[in-house]
Amino acid sequence: QVQLVQSGAEVKKPGASVKVSCKASGYSFTDFYMHWVRQAPGQGLEWMGQINPNSGGTNYAQKFQGRVTMTRDTSIRTAYMELSRLRSDDTAVYYCAKEVRAFDIWGQGTMVTVSS
Amino acid sequence: DIQMTQSPSTLSASVGDRVTITCRASQSISSWLAWYQQKPGKAPKLLISKASTLESGVPSRFSGSGSGTEFTLTISSLQPDDFATYYCQQYNTYSTFGQGTKVEV
């Protein structure tokens, strides 16, 4: 079946970087945009950006410009989101989501905790 | 950027109630509007896309309407499994989510 499986929880210190992976299965990886969305504890959903797995082209939310990098490796059907210069308010669950009809399939989420 | 405003932020209801959640876009998004349900500790689940298209497997008590800047999600008869948080999302220009509506007892 179609699924997205994300990497495990991370604990990082302020100023560090984190890279979250999202492995796709059950569909043609390069046919559909992949998005990244985060959710801080007790808060709403926040769109971070998107990647075209076919071309590698990206678009980022203005808030994250300069700090986020989205990449993909088509040989292993995996998308990545790297966030740098982490701050405590980056503590959140990070989701990948595949787009066909809006965001129809989501990963299970990756908890990233930023703490000194 | 397109802003999405949901109301109410919290809704108290009982089983069997008809529930309506409203979402307003800061500019026209045609029908590029989706609704999601999220339960604690879980990823969001897509309920409705293109403003009114019900996803496969979603109960028919859920319906969506609207176009342009005004949209609604209606649950015709609230069931125990429906107590959750609901988000609208525009995907006309990249993506933006509403702030969410928690449906509680």
Short mmCIF file of C-alpha atoms in Angstrom, two decimals:
data_model
loop_
_atom_site.label_atom_id
_atom_site.label_comp_id
_atom_site.label_asym_id
_atom_site.label_seq_id
_atom_site.Cartn_x
_atom_site.Cartn_y
_atom_site.Cartn_z
CA GLN A 1 0.00 0.00 0.00
CA VAL A 2 0.97 3.63 -0.34
CA GLN A 3 2.96 4.78 2.65
CA LEU A 4 5.55 7.24 3.85
CA VAL A 5 7.89 6.12 6.62
CA GLN A 6 9.92 8.77 8.42
CA SER A 7 13.11 8.56 10.43
CA GLY A 8 13.11 8.46 14.20
CA ALA A 9 13.00 11.13 16.87
CA GLU A 10 15.90 13.53 17.24
CA VAL A 11 17.26 15.64 20.10
CA LYS A 12 19.46 18.55 19.06
CA LYS A 13 21.19 21.47 20.73
CA PRO A 14 20.43 25.06 19.73
CA GLY A 15 22.43 26.07 16.67
CA ALA A 16 22.71 22.52 15.34
CA SER A 17 21.07 21.06 12.22
CA VAL A 18 18.66 18.17 11.80
CA LYS A 19 17.92 16.06 8.73
CA VAL A 20 14.68 14.08 8.59
CA SER A 21 14.06 11.40 5.99
CA CYS A 22 10.82 10.20 4.41
CA LYS A 23 10.84 6.90 2.51
CA ALA A 24 8.04 6.36 0.02
CA SER A 25 6.56 3.07 -1.12
CA GLY A 26 3.57 1.84 -3.09
CA TYR A 27 3.50 4.54 -5.76
CA SER A 28 5.66 6.24 -8.37
CA PHE A 29 7.89 8.47 -6.22
CA THR A 30 8.75 10.94 -8.95
CA ASP A 31 5.16 11.58 -10.03
CA PHE A 32 3.97 13.57 -7.02
CA TYR A 33 5.23 16.56 -5.08
CA MET A 34 6.35 15.96 -1.51
CA HIS A 35 5.63 18.54 1.17
CA TRP A 36 6.93 19.11 4.67
CA VAL A 37 4.65 20.33 7.44
CA ARG A 38 5.47 20.87 11.09
CA GLN A 39 3.42 21.06 14.27
CA ALA A 40 4.76 22.54 17.49
CA PRO A 41 3.40 21.04 20.73
CA GLY A 42 -0.24 21.98 21.16
CA GLN A 43 -0.18 24.14 18.02
CA GLY A 44 -1.51 23.99 14.47
CA LEU A 45 -0.06 22.81 11.20
CA GLU A 46 2.59 24.90 9.46
CA TRP A 47 3.62 24.34 5.84
CA MET A 48 7.39 24.50 5.36
CA GLY A 49 7.86 23.81 1.68
CA GLN A 50 7.73 21.37 -1.18
CA ILE A 51 9.98 19.42 -3.50
CA ASN A 52 9.35 18.06 -6.95
CA PRO A 53 10.94 14.59 -6.70
CA ASN A 54 11.27 14.40 -10.47
CA SER A 55 13.27 17.60 -11.01
CA GLY A 56 14.47 18.31 -7.49
CA GLY A 57 12.97 21.78 -7.70
CA THR A 58 11.93 23.29 -4.38
CA ASN A 59 9.76 26.04 -2.95
CA TYR A 60 10.06 27.10 0.66
CA ALA A 61 7.82 29.12 2.94
CA GLN A 62 9.31 32.55 3.44
CA LYS A 63 9.66 31.92 7.17
CA PHE A 64 12.14 29.11 6.54
CA GLN A 65 14.07 30.56 3.60
CA GLY A 66 17.78 30.28 4.25
CA ARG A 67 17.39 27.66 6.99
CA VAL A 68 15.64 24.77 5.26
CA THR A 69 16.86 22.51 2.49
CA MET A 70 14.71 19.84 0.86
CA THR A 71 16.34 17.15 -1.25
CA ARG A 72 15.57 13.72 -2.58
CA ASP A 73 17.28 10.53 -3.64
CA THR A 74 15.21 8.89 -6.35
CA SER A 75 17.28 5.69 -6.26
CA ILE A 76 15.97 4.92 -2.79
CA ARG A 77 12.64 6.77 -3.08
CA THR A 78 13.45 9.02 -0.16
CA ALA A 79 12.89 12.70 0.50
CA TYR A 80 14.84 14.70 3.05
CA MET A 81 14.27 17.91 5.00
CA GLU A 82 17.22 19.58 6.69
CA LEU A 83 16.70 22.49 9.07
CA SER A 84 19.71 24.43 10.26
CA ARG A 85 20.49 26.90 13.05
CA LEU A 86 17.93 25.22 15.27
CA ARG A 87 16.20 27.19 18.02
CA SER A 88 14.04 26.04 20.88
CA ASP A 89 10.92 27.10 19.00
CA ASP A 90 11.79 24.59 16.25
CA THR A 91 10.75 21.85 18.68
CA ALA A 92 7.93 20.16 16.79
CA VAL A 93 6.69 17.08 15.00
CA TYR A 94 7.79 17.21 11.37
CA TYR A 95 5.65 15.48 8.75
CA CYS A 96 6.19 14.67 5.11
CA ALA A 97 3.09 14.48 2.95
CA LYS A 98 2.49 13.42 -0.62
CA GLU A 99 0.34 15.60 -2.85
CA VAL A 100 -2.14 14.30 -5.37
CA ARG A 101 -5.47 15.50 -4.11
CA ALA A 102 -4.24 17.95 -1.51
CA PHE A 103 -2.03 16.03 0.95
CA ASP A 104 -3.53 12.57 0.69
CA ILE A 105 -0.82 10.50 2.41
CA TRP A 106 1.22 11.58 5.44
CA GLY A 107 4.21 10.12 7.18
CA GLN A 108 3.93 9.14 10.83
CA GLY A 109 5.81 12.23 11.94
CA THR A 110 9.26 12.79 13.44
CA MET A 111 9.62 14.52 16.78
CA VAL A 112 12.51 16.97 16.84
CA THR A 113 13.40 18.39 20.24
CA VAL A 114 15.75 21.35 20.50
CA SER A 115 17.17 21.73 23.98
CA SER A 116 20.42 22.70 25.59
CA ASP B 1 0.89 34.86 1.26
CA ILE B 2 -2.67 33.59 1.48
CA GLN B 3 -4.05 33.59 5.02
CA MET B 4 -6.68 31.11 6.16
CA THR B 5 -9.01 31.98 9.03
CA GLN B 6 -11.05 29.23 10.65
CA SER B 7 -13.93 29.66 13.05
CA PRO B 8 -14.70 28.78 15.71
CA SER B 9 -11.43 27.75 17.32
CA THR B 10 -13.29 25.48 19.73
CA LEU B 11 -16.73 23.97 19.33
CA SER B 12 -18.65 22.16 22.08
CA ALA B 13 -21.13 19.64 20.74
CA SER B 14 -22.95 16.41 21.52
CA VAL B 15 -23.40 13.17 19.65
CA GLY B 16 -26.05 13.64 16.99
CA ASP B 17 -25.50 17.39 16.60
CA ARG B 18 -25.07 19.06 13.23
CA VAL B 19 -21.71 20.81 13.24
CA THR B 20 -20.45 23.51 10.87
CA ILE B 21 -16.92 24.89 10.66
CA THR B 22 -16.09 27.90 8.52
CA CYS B 23 -12.88 28.75 6.72
CA ARG B 24 -12.14 32.06 5.02
CA ALA B 25 -9.27 32.76 2.61
CA SER B 26 -7.63 36.17 2.36
CA GLN B 27 -7.95 36.01 -1.44
CA SER B 28 -9.72 33.78 -3.92
CA ILE B 29 -8.47 30.20 -4.02
CA SER B 30 -11.12 28.92 -6.42
CA SER B 31 -11.95 25.44 -5.05
CA TRP B 32 -8.42 24.51 -3.96
CA LEU B 33 -9.48 23.87 -0.39
CA ALA B 34 -9.05 20.73 1.69
CA TRP B 35 -10.26 19.63 5.11
CA TYR B 36 -8.33 17.38 7.49
CA GLN B 37 -9.14 15.63 10.73
CA GLN B 38 -6.44 15.16 13.33
CA LYS B 39 -6.54 13.14 16.52
CA PRO B 40 -3.95 13.46 19.32
CA GLY B 41 -0.62 11.89 18.46
CA LYS B 42 -1.65 11.10 14.90
CA ALA B 43 -0.95 12.57 11.49
CA PRO B 44 -3.75 14.55 9.85
CA LYS B 45 -6.19 12.61 7.72
CA LEU B 46 -7.54 14.05 4.47
CA LEU B 47 -11.35 14.18 4.52
CA ILE B 48 -12.28 16.46 1.63
CA SER B 49 -10.36 17.89 -1.32
CA LYS B 50 -11.32 20.40 -4.01
CA ALA B 51 -13.72 21.99 -1.48
CA SER B 52 -16.38 19.28 -1.74
CA THR B 53 -14.88 15.97 -2.93
CA LEU B 54 -15.14 13.34 -0.22
CA GLU B 55 -12.14 11.05 0.09
CA SER B 56 -12.71 7.34 -0.31
CA GLY B 57 -13.73 5.73 2.95
CA VAL B 58 -14.79 8.98 4.63
CA PRO B 59 -18.35 8.74 6.02
CA SER B 60 -21.02 10.58 4.08
CA ARG B 61 -21.99 12.60 7.16
CA PHE B 62 -19.01 14.81 6.26
CA SER B 63 -19.54 17.35 3.51
CA GLY B 64 -17.80 20.44 2.23
CA SER B 65 -18.97 23.45 0.28
CA GLY B 66 -17.87 26.84 -0.94
CA SER B 67 -15.60 28.47 -3.49
CA GLY B 68 -13.58 31.62 -3.83
CA THR B 69 -12.96 32.77 -0.26
CA GLU B 70 -15.68 31.19 1.89
CA PHE B 71 -15.85 27.49 2.74
CA THR B 72 -17.64 25.25 5.20
CA LEU B 73 -17.21 21.77 6.59
CA THR B 74 -20.41 20.18 7.87
CA ILE B 75 -20.83 17.06 9.94
CA SER B 76 -24.49 16.18 9.63
CA SER B 77 -24.77 14.02 12.75
CA LEU B 78 -21.75 14.05 15.04
CA GLN B 79 -20.50 10.61 16.05
CA PRO B 80 -18.20 9.68 18.98
CA ASP B 81 -15.28 9.11 16.56
CA ASP B 82 -15.61 12.67 15.22
CA PHE B 83 -14.33 14.43 18.33
CA ALA B 84 -11.03 15.75 16.98
CA THR B 85 -9.36 18.85 15.59
CA TYR B 86 -10.19 19.92 12.04
CA TYR B 87 -8.02 22.01 9.74
CA CYS B 88 -8.72 23.70 6.46
CA GLN B 89 -5.91 24.10 3.93
CA GLN B 90 -5.54 26.12 0.77
CA TYR B 91 -3.40 24.59 -1.95
CA ASN B 92 -4.02 27.16 -4.67
CA THR B 93 -0.68 28.88 -4.08
CA TYR B 94 1.72 26.57 -2.26
CA SER B 95 -0.11 25.81 0.98
CA THR B 96 -1.48 27.42 4.11
CA PHE B 97 -3.46 25.87 6.95
CA GLY B 98 -6.15 27.39 9.09
CA GLN B 99 -5.47 27.51 12.82
CA GLY B 100 -7.74 24.56 13.54
CA THR B 101 -11.09 23.89 15.19
CA LYS B 102 -11.25 21.54 18.14
CA VAL B 103 -14.57 19.72 18.37
CA GLU B 104 -15.12 18.67 21.96
CA VAL B 105 -17.85 17.29 24.14
#
